[in-house]
Amino acid sequence: MESPKIAVLGAGVVGTTTARLLQNEMRNTEVTIIAESFKEDTTSAVAAGMFRPGTSFRGSTKEITKKWIDNSWEYWQEILKSSEAPQAGLMSFSSYIFSKENYQVTRNHLIEDLVPIYRPADKNELKICGEGWKYGSYFSTLKIGCERYLPWVEKKFTVNGGKIVKGKIDSFTSLPQRFDLVFNCTGLGAKYLCNDFDLVPIRGQVIKARVPWLKTAFYGDYDAYIIPGFDDIATLGGVRQYDSYNMNVCKHDAAAIFERSCELLPALKNVEIIEHKVGLRPHRVPVRVEGELINGLKVVHCYGHGGYGVMCAPGTAMDAVKIGVDLFKSNIRSKV
């Protein structure tokens, strides 16, 4: 048989990771990434990329959700331990999460048994960000900087023979050529590609600021977070605006983000603001990872990660690839 032809729709962190895993799993295949936006133009590039999945991230069962998270952590750990970690945008650090009102928001049952350290903050640590914090936790984690990861994984993909095609796919019948298997990693684009109205945007806005002294992440009440990054560029956030399609920077959101960040860490008042960014998180419950036959075309869906696509892309991609392999093998058997 000729080498099977596979298309991956979408070049964000989910699509590029899926494409790379496909090359590793299905040897001698021709894999093509088709997308309208790449690298810094994707929603993935807006995200801070800290590994801290929220409770709104869900697969079809609790067991599947936990498997996705655990497998993603191991995938990132493998890169983190390699010499390519800096080029791939991986770095480890620690984080505090504080609350003045609710002890439970400082806990995360999805990663407490996964990360090396997850413990309650002591009385002195509760005063790091000023007075009034009643509850807190300290944990170790990692960051995936997509401004580095996406170019890194795309290069790995193309060096291994992968193809890149820039273009918008409006329907599965409008693909530029015949493919034996298609992976739908289009994020919010799947809303119309699949007529999936369970998929809604959650608008996010962040501030990128130069904070060379920041080595630890901080979370506070009301979606306030400060996360270190590469080249001394930290991410200050954020907002979660349900069902909003506004891609413009809102000066009121920017002012609120900066005010909350400075309340959390007063030393931020004099930092250099580099830019403001906006992205639409593709939110769906549960995240859709499943196969489907569409007009005779074998399609594997992998989308709806919300604000947790960067951290949990590998785990969902592994399941998507497995589904794709099984679909392809069943196709071969049907021809024998």
Tab-separated table of C-alpha atoms in Angstrom:
chain	number	residue	atom	x	y	z
A	1	MET	CA	0.000	0.000	0.000
A	2	GLU	CA	0.989	3.633	-0.467
A	3	SER	CA	1.894	5.581	2.650
A	4	PRO	CA	-1.325	6.710	4.332
A	5	LYS	CA	-2.056	10.426	4.053
A	6	ILE	CA	-3.103	12.137	7.261
A	7	ALA	CA	-4.248	15.723	7.811
A	8	VAL	CA	-4.167	17.599	11.107
A	9	LEU	CA	-6.419	20.650	11.105
A	10	GLY	CA	-5.132	23.351	13.442
A	11	ALA	CA	-1.613	24.477	14.361
A	12	GLY	CA	-2.034	25.443	17.979
A	13	VAL	CA	-0.531	23.404	20.785
A	14	VAL	CA	-3.115	20.616	20.359
A	15	GLY	CA	-2.689	20.297	16.595
A	16	THR	CA	1.112	20.474	16.493
A	17	THR	CA	1.500	18.049	19.404
A	18	THR	CA	-0.937	15.628	17.765
A	19	ALA	CA	0.976	15.847	14.474
A	20	ARG	CA	4.291	15.134	16.176
A	21	LEU	CA	2.889	12.170	18.117
A	22	LEU	CA	1.394	10.815	14.899
A	23	GLN	CA	4.830	10.765	13.296
A	24	ASN	CA	6.204	8.831	16.252
A	25	GLU	CA	3.330	6.344	16.361
A	26	MET	CA	2.524	5.801	12.676
A	27	ARG	CA	5.798	5.403	10.813
A	28	ASN	CA	5.972	5.913	7.048
A	29	THR	CA	2.932	8.164	7.011
A	30	GLU	CA	2.531	11.475	5.231
A	31	VAL	CA	1.249	13.999	7.771
A	32	THR	CA	0.114	17.486	6.761
A	33	ILE	CA	-0.830	20.299	9.124
A	34	ILE	CA	-3.442	22.602	7.616
A	35	ALA	CA	-4.203	25.816	9.496
A	36	GLU	CA	-5.067	29.457	9.075
A	37	SER	CA	-2.869	30.648	11.972
A	38	PHE	CA	0.543	29.490	13.144
A	39	LYS	CA	2.946	30.071	16.047
A	40	GLU	CA	2.505	33.551	17.599
A	41	ASP	CA	-0.847	34.049	15.845
A	42	THR	CA	-2.535	31.146	17.655
A	43	THR	CA	-4.561	31.301	20.856
A	44	SER	CA	-1.941	29.011	22.427
A	45	ALA	CA	0.650	31.790	22.179
A	46	VAL	CA	-1.448	34.093	24.384
A	47	ALA	CA	-1.596	31.645	27.289
A	48	ALA	CA	0.788	31.808	30.231
A	49	GLY	CA	1.173	28.036	29.921
A	50	MET	CA	1.460	27.136	33.587
A	51	PHE	CA	0.642	23.500	34.404
A	52	ARG	CA	-2.355	23.915	36.704
A	53	PRO	CA	-5.528	22.356	35.257
A	54	GLY	CA	-8.770	23.632	36.703
A	55	THR	CA	-11.797	21.638	37.749
A	56	SER	CA	-13.710	22.833	34.653
A	57	PHE	CA	-11.383	20.687	32.526
A	58	ARG	CA	-13.172	17.387	32.014
A	59	GLY	CA	-13.153	14.352	29.833
A	60	SER	CA	-16.017	11.931	29.517
A	61	THR	CA	-15.128	10.319	32.876
A	62	LYS	CA	-13.055	11.224	35.918
A	63	GLU	CA	-10.652	8.429	35.072
A	64	ILE	CA	-10.069	9.734	31.532
A	65	THR	CA	-9.594	13.279	32.815
A	66	LYS	CA	-6.947	12.151	35.293
A	67	LYS	CA	-5.224	10.024	32.651
A	68	TRP	CA	-4.997	13.005	30.293
A	69	ILE	CA	-3.489	15.173	33.019
A	70	ASP	CA	-1.005	12.531	34.210
A	71	ASN	CA	0.104	11.661	30.679
A	72	SER	CA	0.518	15.334	29.828
A	73	TRP	CA	2.679	15.863	32.899
A	74	GLU	CA	4.929	12.955	31.892
A	75	TYR	CA	5.205	14.255	28.317
A	76	TRP	CA	6.317	17.684	29.523
A	77	GLN	CA	8.654	16.143	32.087
A	78	GLU	CA	10.472	14.198	29.378
A	79	ILE	CA	11.190	17.415	27.484
A	80	LEU	CA	12.024	19.296	30.683
A	81	LYS	CA	14.692	16.729	31.562
A	82	SER	CA	16.300	16.978	28.130
A	83	SER	CA	18.921	19.431	26.905
A	84	GLU	CA	16.302	20.940	24.589
A	85	ALA	CA	14.064	22.218	27.390
A	86	PRO	CA	14.967	25.934	26.975
A	87	GLN	CA	14.495	25.815	23.190
A	88	ALA	CA	11.203	23.965	23.665
A	89	GLY	CA	9.901	26.554	26.120
A	90	LEU	CA	9.897	24.350	29.216
A	91	MET	CA	10.891	25.617	32.645
A	92	SER	CA	10.155	24.513	36.202
A	93	PHE	CA	9.214	26.810	39.078
A	94	SER	CA	7.069	26.955	42.185
A	95	SER	CA	3.802	28.726	42.859
A	96	TYR	CA	1.698	30.075	45.686
A	97	ILE	CA	-2.074	30.297	45.570
A	98	PHE	CA	-3.751	32.461	48.192
A	99	SER	CA	-7.334	33.197	49.162
A	100	LYS	CA	-8.978	35.541	51.632
A	101	GLU	CA	-12.298	33.727	51.495
A	102	ASN	CA	-12.151	30.036	50.569
A	103	TYR	CA	-9.711	27.316	51.565
A	104	GLN	CA	-10.902	24.977	48.786
A	105	VAL	CA	-9.727	27.259	45.952
A	106	THR	CA	-6.156	26.791	47.149
A	107	ARG	CA	-6.403	23.028	46.666
A	108	ASN	CA	-6.216	21.122	43.387
A	109	HIS	CA	-7.155	17.454	43.616
A	110	LEU	CA	-6.141	16.928	39.979
A	111	ILE	CA	-2.422	17.489	40.626
A	112	GLU	CA	-1.867	17.199	44.391
A	113	ASP	CA	-0.701	13.609	43.957
A	114	LEU	CA	1.181	14.347	40.734
A	115	VAL	CA	3.549	17.274	41.246
A	116	PRO	CA	6.608	16.776	43.499
A	117	ILE	CA	5.399	19.257	46.139
A	118	TYR	CA	1.891	20.364	47.087
A	119	ARG	CA	1.443	21.544	50.669
A	120	PRO	CA	-0.387	24.154	52.762
A	121	ALA	CA	1.306	27.541	53.089
A	122	ASP	CA	2.523	28.338	56.609
A	123	LYS	CA	1.704	31.511	58.570
A	124	ASN	CA	4.784	33.366	57.366
A	125	GLU	CA	4.126	32.464	53.738
A	126	LEU	CA	0.582	33.826	54.009
A	127	LYS	CA	2.146	37.254	54.601
A	128	ILE	CA	4.315	37.238	51.454
A	129	CYS	CA	1.632	39.112	49.532
A	130	GLY	CA	0.530	41.355	52.388
A	131	GLU	CA	-2.076	40.995	55.094
A	132	GLY	CA	-5.513	39.418	54.930
A	133	TRP	CA	-4.714	36.128	53.213
A	134	LYS	CA	-6.304	33.388	55.306
A	135	TYR	CA	-5.592	30.319	53.174
A	136	GLY	CA	-2.808	29.250	50.870
A	137	SER	CA	-0.926	26.427	49.200
A	138	TYR	CA	2.555	26.059	47.792
A	139	PHE	CA	3.310	23.682	44.920
A	140	SER	CA	5.932	22.901	42.310
A	141	THR	CA	4.994	22.886	38.655
A	142	LEU	CA	6.226	23.833	35.201
A	143	LYS	CA	5.574	26.256	32.381
A	144	ILE	CA	5.133	25.615	28.676
A	145	GLY	CA	5.974	28.780	26.774
A	146	CYS	CA	4.239	28.365	23.428
A	147	GLU	CA	6.200	31.250	21.953
A	148	ARG	CA	9.084	28.732	21.991
A	149	TYR	CA	7.307	25.380	22.024
A	150	LEU	CA	5.293	25.909	18.834
A	151	PRO	CA	8.307	26.784	16.620
A	152	TRP	CA	10.304	23.972	18.254
A	153	VAL	CA	7.723	21.237	17.697
A	154	GLU	CA	6.891	22.525	14.213
A	155	LYS	CA	10.564	22.268	13.262
A	156	LYS	CA	10.697	18.705	14.634
A	157	PHE	CA	7.630	17.935	12.549
A	158	THR	CA	8.945	19.336	9.262
A	159	VAL	CA	12.459	17.890	9.678
A	160	ASN	CA	10.784	14.497	10.000
A	161	GLY	CA	8.999	14.986	6.689
A	162	GLY	CA	5.825	16.716	7.839
A	163	LYS	CA	4.122	19.208	5.536
A	164	ILE	CA	2.631	22.601	6.361
A	165	VAL	CA	-0.273	24.114	4.401
A	166	LYS	CA	-1.711	27.528	5.209
A	167	GLY	CA	-5.416	27.792	4.582
A	168	LYS	CA	-8.868	27.834	6.123
A	169	ILE	CA	-11.013	24.710	6.097
A	170	ASP	CA	-14.715	25.559	6.057
A	171	SER	CA	-15.917	21.961	5.777
A	172	PHE	CA	-14.482	18.466	5.693
A	173	THR	CA	-15.397	18.308	2.007
A	174	SER	CA	-13.188	21.331	1.225
A	175	LEU	CA	-9.883	19.652	2.072
A	176	PRO	CA	-7.219	20.358	-0.589
A	177	GLN	CA	-6.633	16.663	-1.346
A	178	ARG	CA	-7.779	13.174	-0.387
A	179	PHE	CA	-6.743	12.038	3.081
A	180	ASP	CA	-7.083	8.630	4.695
A	181	LEU	CA	-7.480	10.136	8.147
A	182	VAL	CA	-8.166	13.647	9.470
A	183	PHE	CA	-7.559	15.000	12.966
A	184	ASN	CA	-9.758	17.941	13.878
A	185	CYS	CA	-7.771	20.147	16.286
A	186	THR	CA	-9.352	23.438	15.242
A	187	GLY	CA	-10.223	24.703	18.713
A	188	LEU	CA	-12.979	27.285	18.541
A	189	GLY	CA	-13.176	26.777	14.776
A	190	ALA	CA	-14.845	23.432	15.454
A	191	LYS	CA	-17.967	25.301	16.540
A	192	TYR	CA	-18.872	25.890	12.901
A	193	LEU	CA	-16.834	23.154	11.255
A	194	CYS	CA	-18.800	20.577	13.278
A	195	ASN	CA	-21.915	22.615	14.123
A	196	ASP	CA	-20.962	22.000	17.744
A	197	PHE	CA	-22.817	24.577	19.804
A	198	ASP	CA	-21.647	23.031	23.066
A	199	LEU	CA	-18.378	24.801	22.246
A	200	VAL	CA	-18.237	28.370	23.547
A	201	PRO	CA	-15.461	30.970	23.738
A	202	ILE	CA	-14.165	32.149	27.078
A	203	ARG	CA	-12.406	35.432	26.415
A	204	GLY	CA	-9.055	35.971	28.074
A	205	GLN	CA	-6.935	39.091	28.324
A	206	VAL	CA	-3.443	39.327	29.819
A	207	ILE	CA	-0.586	41.757	30.258
A	208	LYS	CA	2.951	40.826	29.270
A	209	ALA	CA	5.440	42.719	31.452
A	210	ARG	CA	9.188	42.696	31.974
A	211	VAL	CA	9.776	41.389	35.512
A	212	PRO	CA	13.351	40.049	35.706
A	213	TRP	CA	13.211	39.409	39.452
A	214	LEU	CA	10.102	37.182	39.330
A	215	LYS	CA	10.969	33.502	39.824
A	216	THR	CA	7.781	32.246	41.519
A	217	ALA	CA	4.165	32.296	40.353
A	218	PHE	CA	1.365	33.787	42.437
A	219	TYR	CA	-2.381	33.251	42.305
A	220	GLY	CA	-4.969	35.209	44.262
A	221	ASP	CA	-8.730	35.531	44.440
A	222	TYR	CA	-10.771	36.749	41.453
A	223	ASP	CA	-8.577	35.315	38.727
A	224	ALA	CA	-5.502	37.306	39.674
A	225	TYR	CA	-2.298	35.574	38.625
A	226	ILE	CA	1.329	36.486	38.006
A	227	ILE	CA	3.421	33.902	36.182
A	228	PRO	CA	7.134	34.140	35.303
A	229	GLY	CA	8.383	33.362	31.823
A	230	PHE	CA	11.325	33.335	29.484
A	231	ASP	CA	13.373	36.447	28.651
A	232	ASP	CA	12.143	38.011	31.917
A	233	ILE	CA	8.624	38.408	30.454
A	234	ALA	CA	5.891	37.633	32.981
A	235	THR	CA	2.182	37.153	32.336
A	236	LEU	CA	-0.297	39.119	34.457
A	237	GLY	CA	-3.907	38.076	34.296
A	238	GLY	CA	-6.637	37.698	33.760
A	239	VAL	CA	-10.284	37.527	32.777
A	240	ARG	CA	-12.723	34.716	31.947
A	241	GLN	CA	-15.599	36.188	29.969
A	242	TYR	CA	-18.061	33.488	28.964
A	243	ASP	CA	-19.411	33.495	25.402
A	244	SER	CA	-17.535	36.661	24.408
A	245	TYR	CA	-16.049	36.990	20.925
A	246	ASN	CA	-14.348	40.347	21.549
A	247	MET	CA	-10.748	40.169	20.295
A	248	ASN	CA	-9.987	43.816	21.070
A	249	VAL	CA	-7.914	44.841	24.090
A	250	CYS	CA	-10.238	46.370	26.684
A	251	LYS	CA	-8.652	49.227	28.644
A	252	HIS	CA	-10.967	48.557	31.585
A	253	ASP	CA	-9.924	44.904	31.769
A	254	ALA	CA	-6.279	45.969	31.479
A	255	ALA	CA	-6.656	48.423	34.362
A	256	ALA	CA	-8.398	45.813	36.532
A	257	ILE	CA	-5.748	43.176	35.785
A	258	PHE	CA	-2.921	45.534	36.654
A	259	GLU	CA	-4.656	46.719	39.831
A	260	ARG	CA	-5.253	43.162	41.059
A	261	SER	CA	-1.684	42.162	40.186
A	262	CYS	CA	-0.214	45.098	42.101
A	263	GLU	CA	-2.448	44.314	45.065
A	264	LEU	CA	-1.027	40.795	45.017
A	265	LEU	CA	2.580	41.965	44.466
A	266	PRO	CA	3.020	45.721	45.101
A	267	ALA	CA	6.520	45.658	43.557
A	268	LEU	CA	4.862	45.338	40.124
A	269	LYS	CA	3.728	48.990	40.144
A	270	ASN	CA	6.833	50.191	38.310
A	271	VAL	CA	7.360	47.309	35.862
A	272	GLU	CA	7.657	47.833	32.113
A	273	ILE	CA	4.520	46.719	30.293
A	274	ILE	CA	5.439	45.093	26.984
A	275	GLU	CA	2.029	44.372	25.472
A	276	HIS	CA	-1.577	43.396	26.043
A	277	LYS	CA	-2.944	40.209	24.494
A	278	VAL	CA	-6.407	38.742	23.957
A	279	GLY	CA	-7.402	35.162	23.166
A	280	LEU	CA	-10.607	33.127	22.974
A	281	ARG	CA	-10.392	29.861	24.877
A	282	PRO	CA	-12.402	27.034	23.226
A	283	HIS	CA	-14.430	25.721	26.169
A	284	ARG	CA	-16.441	22.520	26.028
A	285	VAL	CA	-17.643	20.044	28.653
A	286	PRO	CA	-16.521	17.395	28.142
A	287	VAL	CA	-13.477	17.993	25.952
A	288	ARG	CA	-14.214	16.170	22.706
A	289	VAL	CA	-11.793	13.361	21.860
A	290	GLU	CA	-13.524	10.799	19.676
A	291	GLY	CA	-13.688	9.335	16.187
A	292	GLU	CA	-16.435	9.939	13.650
A	293	LEU	CA	-17.204	8.915	10.075
A	294	ILE	CA	-18.227	12.021	8.077
A	295	ASN	CA	-19.404	11.313	4.528
A	296	GLY	CA	-17.023	8.371	4.375
A	297	LEU	CA	-14.085	10.359	5.803
A	298	LYS	CA	-12.491	9.065	8.999
A	299	VAL	CA	-12.167	11.976	11.433
A	300	VAL	CA	-10.769	12.122	14.953
A	301	HIS	CA	-11.856	15.146	16.981
A	302	CYS	CA	-9.621	16.675	19.643
A	303	TYR	CA	-10.875	20.075	20.779
A	304	GLY	CA	-12.656	22.012	23.513
A	305	HIS	CA	-9.819	22.281	26.044
A	306	GLY	CA	-10.805	25.746	27.274
A	307	GLY	CA	-8.001	27.418	29.205
A	308	TYR	CA	-6.158	24.124	29.702
A	309	GLY	CA	-5.148	23.243	26.164
A	310	VAL	CA	-1.476	24.122	26.579
A	311	MET	CA	-0.940	21.998	29.666
A	312	CYS	CA	-3.196	19.057	28.707
A	313	ALA	CA	-2.647	18.880	24.931
A	314	PRO	CA	-0.302	15.854	25.071
A	315	GLY	CA	-2.637	13.622	27.090
A	316	THR	CA	-5.615	14.273	24.822
A	317	ALA	CA	-3.414	13.994	21.720
A	318	MET	CA	-2.201	10.554	22.843
A	319	ASP	CA	-5.787	9.322	23.056
A	320	ALA	CA	-6.670	10.942	19.731
A	321	VAL	CA	-3.721	9.249	18.025
A	322	LYS	CA	-4.711	5.877	19.498
A	323	ILE	CA	-8.248	6.324	18.179
A	324	GLY	CA	-6.811	7.278	14.784
A	325	VAL	CA	-4.533	4.245	14.654
A	326	ASP	CA	-7.471	1.949	15.455
A	327	LEU	CA	-9.610	3.641	12.795
A	328	PHE	CA	-6.879	3.266	10.193
A	329	LYS	CA	-6.245	-0.399	11.047
A	330	SER	CA	-9.939	-1.177	10.792
A	331	ASN	CA	-9.880	0.447	7.355
A	332	ILE	CA	-6.969	-1.745	6.255
A	333	ARG	CA	-8.752	-4.885	7.458
A	334	SER	CA	-11.863	-3.928	5.540
A	335	LYS	CA	-9.806	-3.838	2.302
A	336	VAL	CA	-8.147	-7.249	2.806
